[in-house]
Amino acid sequence: MRASKTANCKRSAVGSQNEIHISGAEGLYEASEIQKIVKRYIGRALNHPKGKADKIIITIEDIKQKPKEISALPVATVNSRTPDEGKDIAIKLLQSLGISKRAINIAFELIKKSSMRGAAIITVEKGDRLEPDNERGVRVSRFGINKSALKALSLRLSKLGINTDTVKEAIILASKVASCEHVVAELCVSDDPFYTTGYVASKKFGYLRIPNIKHTGSKSGGRAFFIKEEINVEGIINYLERMPVIIGRVASCRGIILTDEIFNCPYK
Ligand code: WAQ
Ligand code: MG
């Protein structure tokens, strides 16, 4: 689903220029779930904090290929109380994964601007932007979770008081992204002005939620995938956009943990 609204700007001509992205959503579902999911997506597009959409595009495709089954990343929340603290923790995590300051700065700059519909692909050392369309970014799709894993995940998240669609969708998306062998880490900040928890996800540390990574009311948001240098980016994009991947098992879900615990005992 892709929802947008026309900007209130007299000067701009009709076209993609004055279309503001409101909300997007995608997933891998059973045919019997289509009605329910479409209804949910439309509700989201029409009741979004970024404004009411005036155009909603829904694409439904029959996926013949059997999905690749993966595990969800383990989940934990770091203790951060302000955007400065949150950003600091994100930077420490990303640096400890071997990502250069330059690459990290590029990611935070584009999140500050917040104009993309998808994610930027940034190389870990040089900080090169490799997505073919820098305005749009790469949109991860074809990710889902099977019924028993969803039940287990919902139960674990309920115990922590975070069993929401936003959290679950982000965990599923991040788990698919992390399952791509050339992706080292993902940084995410929601573009919803009232959703201030972001995350850093990686194979090494799992899915680490970072509360207060931005100020309430801020329109900043975006995603960056940090990838190894010298890797064919088309293969990565094809995996992220087109390879059906389903979560079949969940991992641990912990509440707030100290930064030291993360660094002293990484997941893998
Ligand atoms: N593929 C690539 N990039 C995407 C996708 C996608 N499927 N969906 C969204 N993005 C990018 C896009 O640039 C958005 O502006 C940005 O990410 C943020 O998207 O555990 O809600 O849908 O509590 O606003 C994190 C949950 C929520 C943290 C993230 O992202 C938690 C969220 P949003
Ligand atoms: Mg959003």
PDB file of C-alpha atoms and ligand atoms in Angstrom:
ATOM      1  CA  MET A   1       0.000   0.000   0.000  1.00  0.00           C
ATOM      2  CA  ARG A   2       1.203   3.439  -0.815  1.00  0.00           C
ATOM      3  CA  ALA A   3      -0.638   6.536   0.339  1.00  0.00           C
ATOM      4  CA  SER A   4       0.112  10.135  -0.531  1.00  0.00           C
ATOM      5  CA  LYS A   5      -1.458  13.550  -0.503  1.00  0.00           C
ATOM      6  CA  THR A   6      -1.149  16.506  -2.817  1.00  0.00           C
ATOM      7  CA  ALA A   7       0.836  19.352  -1.349  1.00  0.00           C
ATOM      8  CA  ASN A   8      -0.873  22.699  -0.908  1.00  0.00           C
ATOM      9  CA  CYS A   9       1.510  24.515  -3.169  1.00  0.00           C
ATOM     10  CA  LYS A  10       0.215  26.692  -6.010  1.00  0.00           C
ATOM     11  CA  ARG A  11       3.510  27.038  -7.813  1.00  0.00           C
ATOM     12  CA  SER A  12       4.308  23.376  -8.357  1.00  0.00           C
ATOM     13  CA  ALA A  13       2.951  21.710 -11.458  1.00  0.00           C
ATOM     14  CA  VAL A  14       0.930  18.533 -11.299  1.00  0.00           C
ATOM     15  CA  GLY A  15       3.236  15.571 -10.984  1.00  0.00           C
ATOM     16  CA  SER A  16       5.235  13.597  -8.497  1.00  0.00           C
ATOM     17  CA  GLN A  17       6.874  16.792  -7.204  1.00  0.00           C
ATOM     18  CA  ASN A  18       3.897  17.868  -5.133  1.00  0.00           C
ATOM     19  CA  GLU A  19       2.934  14.434  -3.866  1.00  0.00           C
ATOM     20  CA  ILE A  20       3.754  14.020  -0.182  1.00  0.00           C
ATOM     21  CA  HIS A  21       4.321  10.470   1.029  1.00  0.00           C
ATOM     22  CA  ILE A  22       1.963   9.698   3.917  1.00  0.00           C
ATOM     23  CA  SER A  23       2.251   6.015   4.588  1.00  0.00           C
ATOM     24  CA  GLY A  24       3.389   2.769   3.035  1.00  0.00           C
ATOM     25  CA  ALA A  25       2.981  -0.836   4.073  1.00  0.00           C
ATOM     26  CA  GLU A  26       3.730  -4.237   2.627  1.00  0.00           C
ATOM     27  CA  GLY A  27       3.758  -7.852   3.654  1.00  0.00           C
ATOM     28  CA  LEU A  28       3.421 -11.493   2.733  1.00  0.00           C
ATOM     29  CA  TYR A  29       0.031 -12.958   3.616  1.00  0.00           C
ATOM     30  CA  GLU A  30      -2.247 -15.914   2.946  1.00  0.00           C
ATOM     31  CA  ALA A  31      -4.900 -15.288   0.270  1.00  0.00           C
ATOM     32  CA  SER A  32      -7.601 -15.653   2.942  1.00  0.00           C
ATOM     33  CA  GLU A  33      -6.172 -12.668   4.832  1.00  0.00           C
ATOM     34  CA  ILE A  34      -6.285 -10.209   1.915  1.00  0.00           C
ATOM     35  CA  GLN A  35      -9.590  -8.510   2.818  1.00  0.00           C
ATOM     36  CA  LYS A  36      -8.595  -7.980   6.428  1.00  0.00           C
ATOM     37  CA  ILE A  37      -5.146  -6.642   5.573  1.00  0.00           C
ATOM     38  CA  VAL A  38      -6.370  -4.281   2.839  1.00  0.00           C
ATOM     39  CA  LYS A  39      -8.930  -2.874   5.259  1.00  0.00           C
ATOM     40  CA  ARG A  40      -6.225  -2.343   7.857  1.00  0.00           C
ATOM     41  CA  TYR A  41      -3.896  -0.649   5.328  1.00  0.00           C
ATOM     42  CA  ILE A  42      -6.655   1.690   4.112  1.00  0.00           C
ATOM     43  CA  GLY A  43      -7.480   2.627   7.698  1.00  0.00           C
ATOM     44  CA  ARG A  44      -3.853   3.464   8.241  1.00  0.00           C
ATOM     45  CA  ALA A  45      -3.675   5.657   5.138  1.00  0.00           C
ATOM     46  CA  LEU A  46      -6.788   7.605   6.094  1.00  0.00           C
ATOM     47  CA  ASN A  47      -5.927   8.098   9.757  1.00  0.00           C
ATOM     48  CA  HIS A  48      -2.274   8.969   9.652  1.00  0.00           C
ATOM     49  CA  PRO A  49      -0.632  11.572  11.899  1.00  0.00           C
ATOM     50  CA  LYS A  50       1.125  12.933   8.791  1.00  0.00           C
ATOM     51  CA  GLY A  51      -2.241  13.849   7.277  1.00  0.00           C
ATOM     52  CA  LYS A  52      -5.105  12.279   5.381  1.00  0.00           C
ATOM     53  CA  ALA A  53      -4.142  10.604   2.112  1.00  0.00           C
ATOM     54  CA  ASP A  54      -5.932  11.675  -1.067  1.00  0.00           C
ATOM     55  CA  LYS A  55      -4.448   8.856  -3.140  1.00  0.00           C
ATOM     56  CA  ILE A  56      -4.013   5.237  -2.093  1.00  0.00           C
ATOM     57  CA  ILE A  57      -2.439   2.643  -4.345  1.00  0.00           C
ATOM     58  CA  ILE A  58      -2.800  -1.004  -3.435  1.00  0.00           C
ATOM     59  CA  THR A  59      -0.947  -3.765  -5.243  1.00  0.00           C
ATOM     60  CA  ILE A  60      -1.719  -7.415  -4.605  1.00  0.00           C
ATOM     61  CA  GLU A  61       0.472 -10.068  -6.183  1.00  0.00           C
ATOM     62  CA  ASP A  62       0.313 -13.839  -6.070  1.00  0.00           C
ATOM     63  CA  ILE A  63       3.766 -15.043  -4.991  1.00  0.00           C
ATOM     64  CA  LYS A  64       4.477 -18.502  -6.382  1.00  0.00           C
ATOM     65  CA  GLN A  65       7.972 -18.907  -4.970  1.00  0.00           C
ATOM     66  CA  LYS A  66       8.196 -20.703  -1.629  1.00  0.00           C
ATOM     67  CA  PRO A  67       9.366 -18.184   1.007  1.00  0.00           C
ATOM     68  CA  LYS A  68      12.746 -18.580   2.636  1.00  0.00           C
ATOM     69  CA  GLU A  69      12.258 -19.234   6.364  1.00  0.00           C
ATOM     70  CA  ILE A  70      14.320 -17.252   8.865  1.00  0.00           C
ATOM     71  CA  SER A  71      14.396 -16.490  12.599  1.00  0.00           C
ATOM     72  CA  ALA A  72      13.317 -13.148  13.993  1.00  0.00           C
ATOM     73  CA  LEU A  73      16.064 -11.046  15.524  1.00  0.00           C
ATOM     74  CA  PRO A  74      16.177 -10.999  19.333  1.00  0.00           C
ATOM     75  CA  VAL A  75      14.601  -7.843  20.717  1.00  0.00           C
ATOM     76  CA  ALA A  76      15.704  -5.524  23.507  1.00  0.00           C
ATOM     77  CA  THR A  77      15.312  -1.854  24.427  1.00  0.00           C
ATOM     78  CA  VAL A  78      18.177   0.417  25.398  1.00  0.00           C
ATOM     79  CA  ASN A  79      17.885   3.007  28.090  1.00  0.00           C
ATOM     80  CA  SER A  80      17.852   6.386  26.379  1.00  0.00           C
ATOM     81  CA  ARG A  81      15.964   9.418  27.637  1.00  0.00           C
ATOM     82  CA  THR A  82      16.764  12.152  25.129  1.00  0.00           C
ATOM     83  CA  PRO A  83      17.475  12.451  21.388  1.00  0.00           C
ATOM     84  CA  ASP A  84      21.129  13.234  22.188  1.00  0.00           C
ATOM     85  CA  GLU A  85      21.452  10.095  24.280  1.00  0.00           C
ATOM     86  CA  GLY A  86      19.593   8.012  21.697  1.00  0.00           C
ATOM     87  CA  LYS A  87      21.712   9.233  18.840  1.00  0.00           C
ATOM     88  CA  ASP A  88      24.830   8.651  20.898  1.00  0.00           C
ATOM     89  CA  ILE A  89      23.885   5.029  21.573  1.00  0.00           C
ATOM     90  CA  ALA A  90      23.008   4.472  17.913  1.00  0.00           C
ATOM     91  CA  ILE A  91      26.381   5.876  16.853  1.00  0.00           C
ATOM     92  CA  LYS A  92      28.258   3.686  19.377  1.00  0.00           C
ATOM     93  CA  LEU A  93      26.441   0.579  18.183  1.00  0.00           C
ATOM     94  CA  LEU A  94      27.029   1.344  14.512  1.00  0.00           C
ATOM     95  CA  GLN A  95      30.692   2.173  15.076  1.00  0.00           C
ATOM     96  CA  SER A  96      31.242  -1.040  16.983  1.00  0.00           C
ATOM     97  CA  LEU A  97      29.889  -2.855  13.932  1.00  0.00           C
ATOM     98  CA  GLY A  98      32.673  -1.301  11.871  1.00  0.00           C
ATOM     99  CA  ILE A  99      30.647   1.466  10.258  1.00  0.00           C
ATOM    100  CA  SER A 100      32.593   4.667   9.621  1.00  0.00           C
ATOM    101  CA  LYS A 101      31.692   8.058  11.103  1.00  0.00           C
ATOM    102  CA  ARG A 102      31.216   9.356   7.571  1.00  0.00           C
ATOM    103  CA  ALA A 103      28.676   6.655   6.699  1.00  0.00           C
ATOM    104  CA  ILE A 104      26.816   7.216   9.996  1.00  0.00           C
ATOM    105  CA  ASN A 105      26.672  10.992   9.442  1.00  0.00           C
ATOM    106  CA  ILE A 106      25.258  10.511   5.967  1.00  0.00           C
ATOM    107  CA  ALA A 107      22.506   8.315   7.421  1.00  0.00           C
ATOM    108  CA  PHE A 108      21.577  10.825  10.145  1.00  0.00           C
ATOM    109  CA  GLU A 109      21.572  13.686   7.641  1.00  0.00           C
ATOM    110  CA  LEU A 110      19.078  11.972   5.377  1.00  0.00           C
ATOM    111  CA  ILE A 111      16.910  10.971   8.348  1.00  0.00           C
ATOM    112  CA  LYS A 112      16.884  14.639   9.385  1.00  0.00           C
ATOM    113  CA  LYS A 113      15.664  15.647   5.907  1.00  0.00           C
ATOM    114  CA  SER A 114      13.095  12.857   5.881  1.00  0.00           C
ATOM    115  CA  SER A 115      11.860  12.910   2.337  1.00  0.00           C
ATOM    116  CA  MET A 116      12.312   9.295   1.274  1.00  0.00           C
ATOM    117  CA  ARG A 117       9.687   6.642   0.852  1.00  0.00           C
ATOM    118  CA  GLY A 118      12.193   3.826   1.162  1.00  0.00           C
ATOM    119  CA  ALA A 119      15.635   3.255   2.627  1.00  0.00           C
ATOM    120  CA  ALA A 120      19.083   4.485   1.665  1.00  0.00           C
ATOM    121  CA  ILE A 121      21.797   1.921   0.998  1.00  0.00           C
ATOM    122  CA  ILE A 122      25.110   3.184   2.354  1.00  0.00           C
ATOM    123  CA  THR A 123      28.488   1.452   2.215  1.00  0.00           C
ATOM    124  CA  VAL A 124      30.111   0.902   5.623  1.00  0.00           C
ATOM    125  CA  GLU A 125      33.464   2.558   4.993  1.00  0.00           C
ATOM    126  CA  LYS A 126      33.235   5.111   2.216  1.00  0.00           C
ATOM    127  CA  GLY A 127      29.649   6.037   2.927  1.00  0.00           C
ATOM    128  CA  ASP A 128      28.671   5.772  -0.754  1.00  0.00           C
ATOM    129  CA  ARG A 129      24.930   5.930  -1.463  1.00  0.00           C
ATOM    130  CA  LEU A 130      24.081   2.998  -3.737  1.00  0.00           C
ATOM    131  CA  GLU A 131      20.304   3.018  -4.135  1.00  0.00           C
ATOM    132  CA  PRO A 132      19.403   3.728  -7.783  1.00  0.00           C
ATOM    133  CA  ASP A 133      16.870   6.420  -6.899  1.00  0.00           C
ATOM    134  CA  ASN A 134      18.035   8.659  -4.049  1.00  0.00           C
ATOM    135  CA  GLU A 135      14.656  10.334  -3.731  1.00  0.00           C
ATOM    136  CA  ARG A 136      12.691   7.111  -3.378  1.00  0.00           C
ATOM    137  CA  GLY A 137      15.170   4.719  -1.786  1.00  0.00           C
ATOM    138  CA  VAL A 138      14.735   0.961  -1.677  1.00  0.00           C
ATOM    139  CA  ARG A 139      11.457  -0.392  -0.370  1.00  0.00           C
ATOM    140  CA  VAL A 140      11.727  -3.772   1.389  1.00  0.00           C
ATOM    141  CA  SER A 141       8.809  -6.019   0.574  1.00  0.00           C
ATOM    142  CA  ARG A 142       7.647  -9.630   0.619  1.00  0.00           C
ATOM    143  CA  PHE A 143       8.300 -10.221   4.311  1.00  0.00           C
ATOM    144  CA  GLY A 144       5.964 -11.983   6.684  1.00  0.00           C
ATOM    145  CA  ILE A 145       5.628 -14.218   9.712  1.00  0.00           C
ATOM    146  CA  ASN A 146       3.871 -17.553  10.060  1.00  0.00           C
ATOM    147  CA  LYS A 147       0.962 -18.017  12.453  1.00  0.00           C
ATOM    148  CA  SER A 148       2.755 -19.855  15.252  1.00  0.00           C
ATOM    149  CA  ALA A 149       5.721 -17.469  15.235  1.00  0.00           C
ATOM    150  CA  LEU A 150       3.347 -14.477  15.279  1.00  0.00           C
ATOM    151  CA  LYS A 151       1.566 -15.932  18.294  1.00  0.00           C
ATOM    152  CA  ALA A 152       4.854 -16.468  20.126  1.00  0.00           C
ATOM    153  CA  LEU A 153       6.125 -12.994  19.215  1.00  0.00           C
ATOM    154  CA  SER A 154       2.873 -11.306  20.269  1.00  0.00           C
ATOM    155  CA  LEU A 155       2.975 -13.097  23.614  1.00  0.00           C
ATOM    156  CA  ARG A 156       6.562 -12.110  24.310  1.00  0.00           C
ATOM    157  CA  LEU A 157       5.971  -8.499  23.306  1.00  0.00           C
ATOM    158  CA  SER A 158       2.742  -8.339  25.367  1.00  0.00           C
ATOM    159  CA  LYS A 159       4.708  -9.160  28.488  1.00  0.00           C
ATOM    160  CA  LEU A 160       6.806  -6.079  27.773  1.00  0.00           C
ATOM    161  CA  GLY A 161       3.798  -3.893  26.914  1.00  0.00           C
ATOM    162  CA  ILE A 162       4.958  -3.373  23.318  1.00  0.00           C
ATOM    163  CA  ASN A 163       2.734  -5.735  21.337  1.00  0.00           C
ATOM    164  CA  THR A 164       1.747  -3.270  18.592  1.00  0.00           C
ATOM    165  CA  ASP A 165       1.551  -3.565  14.787  1.00  0.00           C
ATOM    166  CA  THR A 166       4.257  -0.911  14.488  1.00  0.00           C
ATOM    167  CA  VAL A 167       6.723  -2.877  16.612  1.00  0.00           C
ATOM    168  CA  LYS A 168       5.888  -6.236  15.018  1.00  0.00           C
ATOM    169  CA  GLU A 169       6.111  -4.947  11.455  1.00  0.00           C
ATOM    170  CA  ALA A 170       9.431  -3.281  12.211  1.00  0.00           C
ATOM    171  CA  ILE A 171      10.845  -6.467  13.777  1.00  0.00           C
ATOM    172  CA  ILE A 172       9.753  -8.534  10.776  1.00  0.00           C
ATOM    173  CA  LEU A 173      11.161  -6.046   8.270  1.00  0.00           C
ATOM    174  CA  ALA A 174      14.443  -5.678  10.196  1.00  0.00           C
ATOM    175  CA  SER A 175      14.799  -9.458  10.479  1.00  0.00           C
ATOM    176  CA  LYS A 176      14.497  -9.821   6.706  1.00  0.00           C
ATOM    177  CA  VAL A 177      17.002  -7.009   6.144  1.00  0.00           C
ATOM    178  CA  ALA A 178      19.471  -8.519   8.641  1.00  0.00           C
ATOM    179  CA  SER A 179      19.120 -11.906   6.935  1.00  0.00           C
ATOM    180  CA  CYS A 180      20.738 -10.466   3.819  1.00  0.00           C
ATOM    181  CA  GLU A 181      24.347 -11.549   4.182  1.00  0.00           C
ATOM    182  CA  HIS A 182      25.832  -8.287   2.907  1.00  0.00           C
ATOM    183  CA  VAL A 183      23.869  -5.998   5.224  1.00  0.00           C
ATOM    184  CA  VAL A 184      25.837  -5.119   8.363  1.00  0.00           C
ATOM    185  CA  ALA A 185      23.235  -2.966  10.118  1.00  0.00           C
ATOM    186  CA  GLU A 186      20.066  -0.958   9.783  1.00  0.00           C
ATOM    187  CA  LEU A 187      19.232   2.372  11.381  1.00  0.00           C
ATOM    188  CA  CYS A 188      15.564   3.369  11.568  1.00  0.00           C
ATOM    189  CA  VAL A 189      13.707   6.419  12.819  1.00  0.00           C
ATOM    190  CA  SER A 190       9.947   6.551  12.252  1.00  0.00           C
ATOM    191  CA  ASP A 191       8.686   9.462  10.187  1.00  0.00           C
ATOM    192  CA  ASP A 192       5.546   9.589  12.330  1.00  0.00           C
ATOM    193  CA  PRO A 193       5.898  12.845  14.329  1.00  0.00           C
ATOM    194  CA  PHE A 194       4.561  11.186  17.487  1.00  0.00           C
ATOM    195  CA  TYR A 195       6.478   7.911  17.308  1.00  0.00           C
ATOM    196  CA  THR A 196       9.827   8.636  18.868  1.00  0.00           C
ATOM    197  CA  THR A 197      11.298   5.153  19.287  1.00  0.00           C
ATOM    198  CA  GLY A 198      13.779   4.078  16.624  1.00  0.00           C
ATOM    199  CA  TYR A 199      16.121   1.123  16.362  1.00  0.00           C
ATOM    200  CA  VAL A 200      19.459  -0.224  15.261  1.00  0.00           C
ATOM    201  CA  ALA A 201      19.259  -3.785  13.956  1.00  0.00           C
ATOM    202  CA  SER A 202      22.114  -6.134  13.153  1.00  0.00           C
ATOM    203  CA  LYS A 203      22.961  -9.824  13.100  1.00  0.00           C
ATOM    204  CA  LYS A 204      25.423  -9.182  15.924  1.00  0.00           C
ATOM    205  CA  PHE A 205      23.292  -7.234  18.412  1.00  0.00           C
ATOM    206  CA  GLY A 206      19.770  -8.090  17.261  1.00  0.00           C
ATOM    207  CA  TYR A 207      16.914  -5.576  17.167  1.00  0.00           C
ATOM    208  CA  LEU A 208      17.728  -2.818  19.649  1.00  0.00           C
ATOM    209  CA  ARG A 209      14.967  -0.322  20.267  1.00  0.00           C
ATOM    210  CA  ILE A 210      16.063   3.214  21.073  1.00  0.00           C
ATOM    211  CA  PRO A 211      13.403   5.295  22.857  1.00  0.00           C
ATOM    212  CA  ASN A 212      13.409   9.085  22.384  1.00  0.00           C
ATOM    213  CA  ILE A 213      15.679   9.020  19.351  1.00  0.00           C
ATOM    214  CA  LYS A 214      13.847  12.135  18.175  1.00  0.00           C
ATOM    215  CA  HIS A 215      11.736  14.881  19.734  1.00  0.00           C
ATOM    216  CA  THR A 216       7.953  14.478  19.831  1.00  0.00           C
ATOM    217  CA  GLY A 217       6.461  16.376  16.900  1.00  0.00           C
ATOM    218  CA  SER A 218       9.560  16.044  14.726  1.00  0.00           C
ATOM    219  CA  LYS A 219       8.872  15.072  11.141  1.00  0.00           C
ATOM    220  CA  SER A 220      12.336  13.549  10.732  1.00  0.00           C
ATOM    221  CA  GLY A 221      12.518   9.882   9.889  1.00  0.00           C
ATOM    222  CA  GLY A 222      13.955   7.339   7.534  1.00  0.00           C
ATOM    223  CA  ARG A 223      15.914   4.153   7.186  1.00  0.00           C
ATOM    224  CA  ALA A 224      19.474   3.348   6.195  1.00  0.00           C
ATOM    225  CA  PHE A 225      20.939  -0.061   5.388  1.00  0.00           C
ATOM    226  CA  PHE A 226      24.699  -0.231   5.800  1.00  0.00           C
ATOM    227  CA  ILE A 227      26.279  -2.699   3.410  1.00  0.00           C
ATOM    228  CA  LYS A 228      29.784  -4.071   2.889  1.00  0.00           C
ATOM    229  CA  GLU A 229      31.997  -2.340   0.335  1.00  0.00           C
ATOM    230  CA  GLU A 230      32.476  -3.757  -3.162  1.00  0.00           C
ATOM    231  CA  ILE A 231      29.339  -5.871  -3.234  1.00  0.00           C
ATOM    232  CA  ASN A 232      26.980  -5.992  -6.185  1.00  0.00           C
ATOM    233  CA  VAL A 233      24.114  -3.804  -5.001  1.00  0.00           C
ATOM    234  CA  GLU A 234      21.595  -5.164  -7.534  1.00  0.00           C
ATOM    235  CA  GLY A 235      21.695  -8.552  -5.806  1.00  0.00           C
ATOM    236  CA  ILE A 236      21.026  -6.930  -2.438  1.00  0.00           C
ATOM    237  CA  ILE A 237      18.156  -4.835  -3.777  1.00  0.00           C
ATOM    238  CA  ASN A 238      16.639  -7.836  -5.482  1.00  0.00           C
ATOM    239  CA  TYR A 239      16.768  -9.769  -2.200  1.00  0.00           C
ATOM    240  CA  LEU A 240      15.236  -6.919  -0.183  1.00  0.00           C
ATOM    241  CA  GLU A 241      12.498  -6.024  -2.646  1.00  0.00           C
ATOM    242  CA  ARG A 242      11.603  -9.332  -4.227  1.00  0.00           C
ATOM    243  CA  MET A 243      12.739 -12.393  -2.285  1.00  0.00           C
ATOM    244  CA  PRO A 244       9.848 -13.804  -0.216  1.00  0.00           C
ATOM    245  CA  VAL A 245      11.069 -14.268   3.353  1.00  0.00           C
ATOM    246  CA  ILE A 246       8.985 -15.514   6.246  1.00  0.00           C
ATOM    247  CA  ILE A 247       9.744 -15.631   9.948  1.00  0.00           C
ATOM    248  CA  GLY A 248       9.254 -19.126  11.289  1.00  0.00           C
ATOM    249  CA  ARG A 249      10.882 -18.817  14.714  1.00  0.00           C
ATOM    250  CA  VAL A 250      11.223 -16.028  17.241  1.00  0.00           C
ATOM    251  CA  ALA A 251      14.146 -15.245  19.529  1.00  0.00           C
ATOM    252  CA  SER A 252      14.349 -13.698  22.996  1.00  0.00           C
ATOM    253  CA  CYS A 253      12.472 -10.472  23.755  1.00  0.00           C
ATOM    254  CA  ARG A 254      13.933  -8.537  26.647  1.00  0.00           C
ATOM    255  CA  GLY A 255      12.911  -5.256  28.246  1.00  0.00           C
ATOM    256  CA  ILE A 256      15.288  -2.410  28.999  1.00  0.00           C
ATOM    257  CA  ILE A 257      18.950  -3.401  29.052  1.00  0.00           C
ATOM    258  CA  LEU A 258      22.092  -1.391  29.797  1.00  0.00           C
ATOM    259  CA  THR A 259      24.423  -0.449  26.983  1.00  0.00           C
ATOM    260  CA  ASP A 260      27.237  -2.368  28.727  1.00  0.00           C
ATOM    261  CA  GLU A 261      25.204  -5.568  28.580  1.00  0.00           C
ATOM    262  CA  ILE A 262      24.928  -5.221  24.822  1.00  0.00           C
ATOM    263  CA  PHE A 263      28.618  -4.694  24.225  1.00  0.00           C
ATOM    264  CA  ASN A 264      29.768  -7.299  26.739  1.00  0.00           C
ATOM    265  CA  CYS A 265      27.488 -10.011  25.518  1.00  0.00           C
ATOM    266  CA  PRO A 266      26.385  -9.590  21.937  1.00  0.00           C
ATOM    267  CA  TYR A 267      23.796 -11.942  20.561  1.00  0.00           C
ATOM    268  CA  LYS A 268      26.251 -13.816  18.349  1.00  0.00           C
TER     269      LYS A 268
HETATM  270  N1  WAQ B   1      11.390  -0.494   3.077  1.00  0.00           N
HETATM  271  C1  WAQ B   1      12.346   0.442   3.172  1.00  0.00           C
HETATM  272  N2  WAQ B   1      12.203   1.567   3.854  1.00  0.00           N
HETATM  273  C2  WAQ B   1      11.042   1.773   4.470  1.00  0.00           C
HETATM  274  C3  WAQ B   1       9.982   0.834   4.425  1.00  0.00           C
HETATM  275  C4  WAQ B   1      10.189  -0.347   3.678  1.00  0.00           C
HETATM  276  N3  WAQ B   1       9.261  -1.277   3.558  1.00  0.00           N
HETATM  277  N4  WAQ B   1       8.942   1.330   5.135  1.00  0.00           N
HETATM  278  C5  WAQ B   1       9.336   2.517   5.599  1.00  0.00           C
HETATM  279  N5  WAQ B   1      10.596   2.802   5.199  1.00  0.00           N
HETATM  280  C6  WAQ B   1      11.400   3.990   5.503  1.00  0.00           C
HETATM  281  C7  WAQ B   1      10.806   5.273   4.945  1.00  0.00           C
HETATM  282  O1  WAQ B   1      11.853   6.143   4.577  1.00  0.00           O
HETATM  283  C8  WAQ B   1      10.073   5.845   6.121  1.00  0.00           C
HETATM  284  O2  WAQ B   1      10.062   7.241   6.069  1.00  0.00           O
HETATM  285  C9  WAQ B   1      10.928   5.384   7.284  1.00  0.00           C
HETATM  286  O3  WAQ B   1      11.455   4.130   6.894  1.00  0.00           O
HETATM  287  C10 WAQ B   1      10.159   5.214   8.569  1.00  0.00           C
HETATM  288  O4  WAQ B   1       9.027   4.394   8.301  1.00  0.00           O
HETATM  289  O5  WAQ B   1      10.310  -1.112  18.143  1.00  0.00           O
HETATM  290  O6  WAQ B   1       7.168   3.117  11.934  1.00  0.00           O
HETATM  291  O7  WAQ B   1       6.896   3.287   8.766  1.00  0.00           O
HETATM  292  O8  WAQ B   1       9.087   0.611  18.758  1.00  0.00           O
HETATM  293  O9  WAQ B   1       7.496   5.504   9.932  1.00  0.00           O
HETATM  294  C11 WAQ B   1      10.114   1.508  14.537  1.00  0.00           C
HETATM  295  C12 WAQ B   1       9.550   0.739  15.668  1.00  0.00           C
HETATM  296  C13 WAQ B   1       8.967   2.010  13.743  1.00  0.00           C
HETATM  297  C14 WAQ B   1      10.446   0.855  16.831  1.00  0.00           C
HETATM  298  C15 WAQ B   1       9.423   2.395  12.416  1.00  0.00           C
HETATM  299  O10 WAQ B   1       8.773   3.396  10.436  1.00  0.00           O
HETATM  300  C16 WAQ B   1       9.887   0.051  17.983  1.00  0.00           C
HETATM  301  C17 WAQ B   1       8.333   2.989  11.601  1.00  0.00           C
HETATM  302  P1  WAQ B   1       7.938   4.179   9.369  1.00  0.00           P
HETATM  303 MG    MG B   2       5.581   6.019   9.067  1.00  0.00          MG
END
